Amino acid sequence: MLRGPRRIMLGGPERLVKVSVAPVAALAVALLSSLSRCSLLEPEDRAVSALSPYFGTKTRYEDANPGLLPDPEAPRRDPELLEDTCTPVQLVALIRHGTRYPTAKQIRKLRQLHGLLQARRPGDGRAGPAGGRDLGAALADWPLGYADWMDGQLVEKGRQDMRQLALRLASLFPALFSVENYGRLQLVTSSKHRCVDSGAAFLQGLWQYYHPGLPPPDVADMECGPPRINDKLMRFFDHCEKFLTEVEKNATALYHVEAFKTGPEMQNILKKVAATLQVPVSNLNADLIQVAFFTCSFDLAIKGVKSPWCDVFDIDDAKVLEYLNDLKQYWKRGYGYTINSRSSCTLFQDIFQHLDKAIEQKQRSQPISSPVILQFGHAETLLPLLSLMGYFKDKEPLTAYNYKEQLHRKFRSGHIVPYASNLIFVLYHCKNAKTPKEEFRVQMLLNEKVLPLAHSQETASLYEDLKDHYKDILQNCHTSEECQLPKVAVLVSSVFRNSVGPGTVALEES
């Protein structure tokens, strides 16, 4: 029983979600279990590395948003945010889960690489090149620290990401996150534990905002229940047959990723790392090199240490490895194929349905039924949506062959969707509007910074003008049609459109 403040049901009685007891109990047990296993890993001091800006989707939120470092709980008010006569009436946020463990696939690759280092013969140049430090020996002795059970689960740093984000957003929009509105919060999440747990940690951050100085209770004691799971919304890519067939399961769809792995930039790194670690170059491949690079990022984010894995690479290497990761995101989640972004149109329309409803209620002088909507998903949720909206599009596509030309590209996933990344729509009601059309405005924030409109570069838009700009998506983008496979010659058509080269791909979520 929760003592003190009144107990509030998440979402209000009219929006209670019918969830069977068993799944709720299972989620609660998983949450508490994950909390207990991760609680000892929270870093006290922030480790730094020159490689940090280049980890792509494995980038820490504070490395993409360094203004937060002095005080991660203080709101960072963008000077472009509307104020004075415009009052925020609704906030719709898409939030990527916080910092997570490596996936089981990554852990297996790391174990394989670690085994190669431990298998080196005693005479394999233990003094290191030119009598220097033997980095391979140091890494062979360095504890892995990752086990299969971790498999992409949220870590304590990830919970901290969410709690701090909750504190900042609540402080930035206090009227929307008021105690009175708490019972009208809507939380939606992917079914993945790291997203469910991120939603729970966000609620704990709100508790801290409402009750400073008091430790938050277990989420189960808040009687909020778990966030509502909706994979068709937050994992739309799993429910789009055309995407699954033409991209996800198509061995040639990520041709440029595979071609870059065997290209000169990656091969130079392969030879360099083999010499540094004193292992035969034939024992290494691009996937093992990439997992070594990401292990540096995991150790930084999860353990708060700059491990010897960070010493394997320099900044030039990091830029190449960042490009490899961005290539994958570009061709699988971004502009590489039209279906990548069009598969997200249901999510885009859902956002505008919330905004439409809020406007309708405001015009009728009714209370806004959902002042805050929080949706917890993945990098793979956010990137297609941002691509659908026209953001971070380069003049030329990213390919295996234009690395140097793309050094200053817009599409850098670590800047766009680091851990805990967030895309926020803020709807404002503006007094003293001369016409009804001017009464409602909207701003978008990406990672807590105002995101200029893709089509005009303005920092705010009349709501009706924004809807007009995206009317094709709002009116004509129907997931059932976009994701439907051609009825005739599906396989031939798919292969023809994507047959740009050989290769098989190993795909992983962020």
XYZ file of C-alpha atoms in Angstrom:
510
model
C 0.000 0.000 0.000
C 1.235 3.437 -0.895
C 1.067 5.863 1.999
C 0.827 9.630 1.869
C -0.267 10.941 -1.553
C -3.441 9.536 -3.008
C -3.164 6.463 -5.181
C -3.808 7.165 -8.844
C -4.619 4.726 -11.602
C -2.561 5.256 -14.759
C -4.652 6.473 -17.663
C -7.845 7.070 -15.689
C -10.748 4.670 -15.297
C -11.993 5.202 -18.824
C -8.693 4.053 -20.296
C -7.783 1.131 -18.096
C -6.194 -1.564 -20.174
C -7.494 -5.090 -19.899
C -4.397 -7.141 -19.187
C -4.489 -10.590 -17.679
C -2.894 -11.032 -14.258
C -0.241 -13.476 -15.437
C 1.427 -11.181 -18.009
C 1.366 -8.269 -15.558
C 2.930 -10.415 -12.849
C 5.552 -11.670 -15.283
C 6.429 -8.128 -16.302
C 6.638 -7.044 -12.667
C 8.921 -9.965 -11.781
C 11.127 -9.254 -14.789
C 11.307 -5.599 -13.831
C 12.274 -6.284 -10.217
C 14.733 -8.988 -11.280
C 16.360 -6.675 -13.784
C 16.549 -3.925 -11.160
C 18.327 -6.200 -8.697
C 20.813 -7.456 -11.240
C 21.656 -4.015 -12.601
C 21.677 -1.962 -9.437
C 25.380 -2.417 -8.754
C 26.477 -1.238 -12.181
C 25.589 2.433 -11.985
C 28.762 4.434 -12.669
C 29.626 7.123 -10.145
C 31.993 9.056 -12.400
C 31.501 9.580 -16.095
C 34.285 7.972 -18.095
C 35.220 9.716 -21.322
C 36.757 8.615 -24.589
C 37.627 10.428 -27.793
C 35.644 7.710 -29.577
C 32.365 8.594 -27.830
C 30.844 10.745 -30.621
C 31.107 7.886 -33.127
C 29.201 5.000 -31.560
C 26.084 5.441 -33.708
C 23.012 3.903 -32.110
C 25.177 2.821 -29.148
C 25.905 6.459 -28.236
C 25.212 7.701 -24.714
C 22.522 10.375 -24.570
C 24.829 12.849 -22.820
C 27.430 12.451 -25.582
C 24.817 13.544 -28.123
C 23.516 16.221 -25.740
C 26.572 17.456 -23.795
C 24.718 20.467 -22.391
C 23.204 18.071 -19.859
C 26.523 17.145 -18.258
C 26.704 19.918 -15.616
C 23.319 18.960 -14.150
C 21.476 16.063 -15.812
C 18.317 16.714 -13.780
C 17.983 20.399 -14.656
C 15.722 21.313 -17.592
C 17.508 22.637 -20.658
C 15.133 25.215 -22.077
C 15.724 25.819 -25.768
C 15.391 29.574 -26.378
C 13.311 28.804 -29.475
C 10.495 27.304 -27.388
C 7.271 29.287 -27.649
C 6.208 31.238 -24.584
C 4.270 34.339 -23.502
C 0.861 34.163 -25.182
C 1.172 30.491 -26.255
C 0.446 27.828 -23.636
C 1.311 24.139 -24.115
C -1.840 22.018 -23.950
C -0.528 18.610 -25.049
C 2.760 16.756 -25.350
C 3.213 13.599 -27.420
C 6.627 11.980 -26.971
C 8.284 9.076 -28.749
C 11.131 7.874 -26.546
C 13.802 5.316 -27.287
C 14.653 3.031 -24.363
C 17.615 3.929 -22.189
C 21.092 2.428 -22.149
C 20.972 -1.339 -22.491
C 23.183 -4.394 -22.278
C 24.616 -5.938 -25.449
C 22.375 -8.438 -27.155
C 23.109 -12.147 -26.849
C 24.396 -12.106 -30.441
C 26.889 -9.366 -29.624
C 27.954 -11.153 -26.451
C 28.621 -14.365 -28.410
C 30.806 -12.456 -30.882
C 32.678 -10.802 -28.033
C 33.221 -14.201 -26.420
C 34.582 -15.478 -29.742
C 36.995 -12.555 -29.999
C 38.040 -12.933 -26.378
C 38.725 -16.604 -27.023
C 41.023 -15.721 -29.943
C 43.033 -13.451 -27.687
C 43.277 -16.015 -24.910
C 44.367 -18.696 -27.399
C 47.485 -16.812 -28.430
C 50.628 -18.849 -27.752
C 52.939 -17.644 -24.953
C 55.555 -16.755 -27.539
C 53.244 -14.564 -29.594
C 55.163 -11.372 -28.898
C 53.966 -10.717 -25.386
C 56.128 -7.605 -25.189
C 53.941 -5.987 -27.810
C 54.957 -4.245 -31.054
C 58.290 -2.440 -30.806
C 58.530 -3.437 -27.170
C 55.417 -1.486 -26.254
C 52.242 -2.482 -24.460
C 50.754 -5.812 -25.488
C 47.119 -4.766 -25.868
C 46.078 -8.252 -26.911
C 47.375 -9.663 -23.619
C 45.644 -6.896 -21.667
C 42.353 -7.681 -23.375
C 42.803 -11.424 -22.892
C 43.021 -10.741 -19.155
C 40.241 -8.155 -19.161
C 37.019 -9.658 -17.771
C 34.184 -9.811 -20.263
C 31.528 -8.865 -17.743
C 28.635 -9.780 -20.048
C 26.513 -12.937 -19.938
C 23.824 -14.313 -22.214
C 21.014 -13.548 -19.754
C 21.637 -9.821 -20.208
C 20.516 -9.950 -23.878
C 19.652 -6.313 -24.528
C 18.027 -5.644 -21.168
C 17.896 -2.178 -19.674
C 20.756 -1.399 -17.280
C 20.733 0.898 -14.256
C 22.254 3.669 -16.376
C 19.267 3.234 -18.714
C 16.860 3.658 -15.810
C 18.777 6.745 -14.807
C 18.448 8.038 -18.396
C 14.680 7.748 -18.100
C 14.354 9.154 -14.584
C 16.413 12.188 -15.500
C 14.494 12.721 -18.742
C 11.242 12.619 -16.755
C 12.568 15.224 -14.321
C 13.681 17.542 -17.104
C 10.478 17.286 -19.120
C 8.285 17.729 -16.053
C 10.289 20.808 -15.052
C 10.127 22.177 -18.587
C 6.369 21.628 -18.969
C 5.081 21.774 -15.362
C 1.451 22.481 -16.303
C 1.278 19.359 -18.474
C 3.048 17.127 -15.941
C 1.088 18.408 -12.964
C -0.021 16.034 -10.206
C -3.605 16.641 -11.324
C -2.717 15.358 -14.805
C -0.851 12.297 -13.558
C -3.959 10.164 -13.680
C -4.442 11.115 -17.325
C -1.001 10.073 -18.494
C -1.007 7.648 -21.413
C 1.940 5.276 -21.640
C 2.430 2.961 -24.606
C 5.411 0.684 -25.086
C 6.983 -1.967 -27.234
C 6.783 -5.444 -25.714
C 10.564 -5.601 -25.283
C 11.596 -5.531 -21.629
C 14.001 -2.641 -22.168
C 11.068 -0.504 -23.336
C 8.644 -1.679 -20.619
C 11.332 -1.038 -18.009
C 12.083 2.382 -19.513
C 8.449 3.365 -19.078
C 8.545 2.193 -15.464
C 11.728 4.174 -14.777
C 10.176 7.281 -16.344
C 7.280 6.948 -13.890
C 9.773 6.700 -11.043
C 11.333 9.940 -12.281
C 7.920 11.603 -12.180
C 7.465 10.365 -8.609
C 10.783 11.989 -7.743
C 9.536 15.214 -9.363
C 6.291 15.145 -7.365
C 7.960 14.028 -4.115
C 11.543 15.359 -4.066
C 13.741 13.670 -1.525
C 11.539 10.607 -1.178
C 12.762 7.366 -2.793
C 10.309 6.136 -5.404
C 8.354 2.999 -4.523
C 8.274 -0.033 -6.748
C 6.174 0.597 -9.810
C 3.827 -2.162 -8.664
C 3.154 -0.152 -5.481
C 2.300 2.931 -7.522
C -0.652 0.913 -8.813
C -0.041 2.347 -12.241
C 0.159 -1.030 -13.857
C 2.576 -1.645 -16.712
C 2.482 0.670 -19.725
C 0.107 -0.515 -22.420
C 1.909 -2.742 -24.900
C 1.229 -1.977 -28.554
C 3.711 -3.565 -30.940
C 1.680 -2.696 -34.018
C 2.381 0.929 -33.162
C 5.854 0.785 -31.614
C 7.223 -2.143 -33.629
C 5.352 -1.503 -36.858
C 8.293 -2.959 -38.795
C 7.477 -6.422 -37.431
C 3.965 -6.178 -38.859
C 4.774 -4.936 -42.380
C 4.988 -7.890 -44.743
C 6.521 -5.871 -47.549
C 9.316 -4.615 -45.301
C 9.923 -8.087 -43.872
C 10.138 -9.653 -47.327
C 11.979 -6.971 -49.271
C 14.347 -5.691 -46.583
C 14.476 -7.684 -43.332
C 14.679 -11.151 -44.908
C 16.259 -10.148 -48.210
C 19.921 -11.179 -48.292
C 20.759 -8.489 -50.861
C 18.910 -5.554 -49.279
C 21.966 -4.510 -47.258
C 24.398 -4.976 -50.102
C 26.169 -1.700 -49.350
C 26.739 -2.729 -45.743
C 28.362 -5.990 -46.787
C 30.351 -4.321 -49.563
C 31.730 -1.737 -47.140
C 32.821 -4.512 -44.769
C 35.131 -5.849 -47.488
C 36.071 -2.418 -48.853
C 39.431 -0.662 -48.412
C 38.449 1.410 -45.373
C 37.398 -1.598 -43.308
C 40.203 -3.790 -44.588
C 42.744 -1.220 -43.418
C 41.238 -1.352 -39.934
C 41.158 -5.145 -40.043
C 44.905 -5.343 -40.754
C 45.693 -2.655 -38.205
C 43.712 -4.352 -35.424
C 45.211 -7.758 -36.254
C 48.690 -6.251 -35.859
C 47.742 -4.420 -32.663
C 46.238 -7.523 -31.051
C 48.854 -9.844 -32.593
C 46.382 -12.307 -34.027
C 46.261 -13.629 -37.599
C 44.245 -11.305 -39.808
C 42.480 -14.388 -41.178
C 40.928 -14.936 -37.722
C 39.208 -11.551 -37.780
C 36.321 -10.123 -39.763
C 34.359 -6.889 -39.872
C 31.732 -8.172 -37.425
C 34.345 -8.980 -34.776
C 36.004 -5.595 -35.295
C 32.646 -3.875 -34.872
C 31.812 -5.774 -31.675
C 35.211 -4.811 -30.228
C 34.390 -1.163 -31.012
C 30.953 -1.433 -29.451
C 32.384 -3.134 -26.363
C 34.261 0.089 -25.711
C 30.901 1.878 -25.842
C 29.188 -0.665 -23.577
C 31.946 -0.466 -20.978
C 31.752 3.325 -21.006
C 27.968 3.474 -20.730
C 27.255 0.510 -18.467
C 30.333 0.191 -16.251
C 31.520 3.789 -16.393
C 35.053 2.744 -17.354
C 37.303 3.403 -20.325
C 38.369 -0.153 -20.961
C 41.332 -1.393 -23.053
C 38.861 -2.037 -25.886
C 38.830 1.737 -26.432
C 42.601 1.685 -26.983
C 42.285 -0.603 -30.000
C 40.934 2.223 -32.184
C 41.719 5.831 -33.016
C 39.334 8.540 -34.220
C 39.899 7.746 -37.907
C 38.944 4.128 -37.208
C 35.906 5.321 -35.248
C 34.653 7.409 -38.159
C 34.830 4.403 -40.476
C 33.046 2.152 -37.978
C 30.408 4.812 -37.392
C 29.803 4.903 -41.154
C 29.376 1.125 -41.208
C 26.681 1.399 -38.559
C 25.039 4.335 -40.333
C 24.981 2.398 -43.596
C 22.953 -0.316 -41.920
C 20.528 2.192 -40.420
C 20.229 4.086 -43.718
C 19.401 1.045 -45.817
C 17.279 -0.773 -43.257
C 15.549 2.073 -41.388
C 16.135 5.238 -43.355
C 16.054 6.418 -46.942
C 17.499 3.272 -48.527
C 14.075 1.855 -49.397
C 10.746 3.656 -49.483
C 8.994 0.964 -47.453
C 11.321 1.651 -44.493
C 9.628 4.977 -43.799
C 6.183 4.295 -45.268
C 5.744 1.408 -42.838
C 5.651 4.010 -40.032
C 2.687 5.984 -41.355
C 0.291 4.475 -38.802
C 2.472 5.813 -35.989
C 2.637 9.231 -37.648
C -1.135 9.318 -38.050
C -1.606 8.214 -34.444
C 0.358 11.263 -33.262
C -1.846 13.623 -35.240
C -5.001 11.891 -34.033
C -3.962 12.749 -30.474
C -3.299 16.360 -31.483
C -6.590 16.587 -33.367
C -8.501 15.297 -30.359
C -6.814 17.786 -28.029
C -7.722 20.670 -30.349
C -11.311 19.502 -30.614
C -11.602 19.287 -26.828
C -10.005 22.695 -26.350
C -12.360 24.280 -28.868
C -15.311 22.831 -26.962
C -13.888 24.166 -23.679
C -13.486 20.603 -22.440
C -10.479 19.381 -20.420
C -7.806 17.669 -22.499
C -8.312 13.974 -21.846
C -4.622 13.109 -22.424
C -2.314 16.081 -21.822
C 0.752 13.813 -21.984
C 1.212 10.758 -24.202
C 4.477 8.834 -23.757
C 5.423 6.088 -26.212
C 8.502 3.945 -25.591
C 10.151 2.213 -28.523
C 13.422 1.718 -30.339
C 15.868 3.460 -32.639
C 14.038 1.451 -35.296
C 10.817 3.198 -34.263
C 12.195 6.718 -34.506
C 14.429 6.579 -37.590
C 11.737 5.510 -40.094
C 9.381 8.159 -38.716
C 11.979 10.923 -39.040
C 12.730 9.729 -42.566
C 9.020 9.761 -43.378
C 8.967 13.395 -42.273
C 11.959 14.295 -44.452
C 14.636 14.804 -41.801
C 18.390 14.166 -42.153
C 18.218 13.422 -45.861
C 21.478 13.833 -47.755
C 21.636 14.876 -51.393
C 23.298 11.594 -52.309
C 22.515 8.199 -50.779
C 25.001 6.590 -48.444
C 26.802 3.783 -50.284
C 29.757 1.480 -49.800
C 31.755 3.641 -52.182
C 31.317 7.259 -51.071
C 32.607 7.225 -47.496
C 34.866 10.249 -47.981
C 32.138 12.238 -49.731
C 29.788 11.525 -46.804
C 32.092 12.608 -43.977
C 29.840 15.608 -43.362
C 26.559 13.778 -43.892
C 23.334 14.700 -42.142
C 22.411 11.068 -41.488
C 24.474 10.299 -38.367
C 22.481 7.909 -36.231
C 24.398 8.702 -33.042
C 23.328 12.333 -33.278
C 19.738 11.397 -34.100
C 18.871 8.307 -32.054
C 21.319 7.749 -29.181
C 20.085 5.848 -26.155
C 17.080 7.639 -24.601
C 16.562 9.738 -27.744
C 13.192 11.420 -27.946
C 10.999 13.105 -30.524
C 8.434 15.369 -28.897
C 5.431 17.152 -30.397
C 4.200 20.080 -28.317
C 0.781 21.543 -29.121
C 0.204 25.156 -28.051
C -2.925 27.208 -27.666
C -2.161 30.837 -28.456
C -4.182 33.697 -27.090
C -4.762 36.869 -29.092
C -4.891 34.850 -32.315
C -6.379 36.917 -35.129
C -7.996 33.905 -36.826
C -9.040 30.418 -35.642
C -6.252 28.976 -37.779
C -3.646 30.916 -35.790
C -4.995 29.661 -32.469
C -3.027 26.388 -32.429
C 0.677 26.001 -33.089
C 3.034 23.066 -32.825
C 6.736 22.615 -32.203
C 8.888 19.516 -32.423
C 11.860 18.758 -30.225
C 14.484 16.144 -30.980
C 16.523 15.191 -27.939
C 15.138 18.237 -26.122
C 16.218 20.725 -28.790
C 13.729 22.468 -31.063
C 13.720 20.692 -34.430
C 13.196 23.122 -37.313
C 10.527 22.053 -39.757
C 12.007 19.986 -42.573
C 10.206 21.934 -45.295
C 10.594 25.507 -44.021
C 13.310 25.497 -41.329
C 10.922 27.501 -39.137
C 10.973 26.588 -35.443
C 7.177 26.567 -35.061
C 4.217 26.017 -37.341
C 0.541 26.717 -37.394
C -0.988 23.324 -36.761
C -3.133 23.442 -39.884
C -0.102 24.352 -42.009
C 1.814 21.365 -40.646
C -1.092 19.063 -41.399
C -1.323 20.504 -44.884
C 2.366 19.856 -45.518
C 1.981 16.216 -44.465
C -1.470 15.688 -45.956
C -0.236 12.901 -48.264
C 0.904 10.854 -45.275
C -2.153 11.726 -43.189
C -4.667 11.032 -45.953
C -3.081 8.564 -48.346
C -0.599 6.466 -46.384
C -2.488 3.323 -45.388
C -0.340 0.669 -43.757
C -2.468 -2.184 -45.066
C -1.789 -0.997 -48.622
C 1.800 0.173 -48.140
C 2.798 -3.140 -46.553
C 0.891 -5.396 -48.916
C 3.032 -7.543 -51.162
C 2.281 -7.718 -54.890
C 0.036 -10.693 -55.553
C 1.957 -11.855 -58.604
C 5.626 -12.720 -58.806
C 6.398 -11.520 -55.288
C 9.758 -13.216 -55.085
C 10.897 -12.244 -58.577
C 9.844 -8.652 -58.018
C 11.636 -8.461 -54.686
C 14.873 -9.920 -56.012
C 14.766 -7.704 -59.114
C 14.360 -4.498 -57.144
C 17.087 -5.343 -54.655
C 19.550 -7.399 -56.707
C 22.419 -4.961 -56.438
C 25.009 -7.458 -55.355
C 25.695 -10.612 -53.352
C 25.896 -10.973 -49.629
C 24.133 -12.192 -46.569
C 23.332 -9.973 -43.646
C 23.187 -10.431 -39.903
C 20.715 -7.864 -38.592
C 20.316 -6.702 -35.039
C 18.127 -4.263 -33.227
C 19.387 -1.157 -31.513
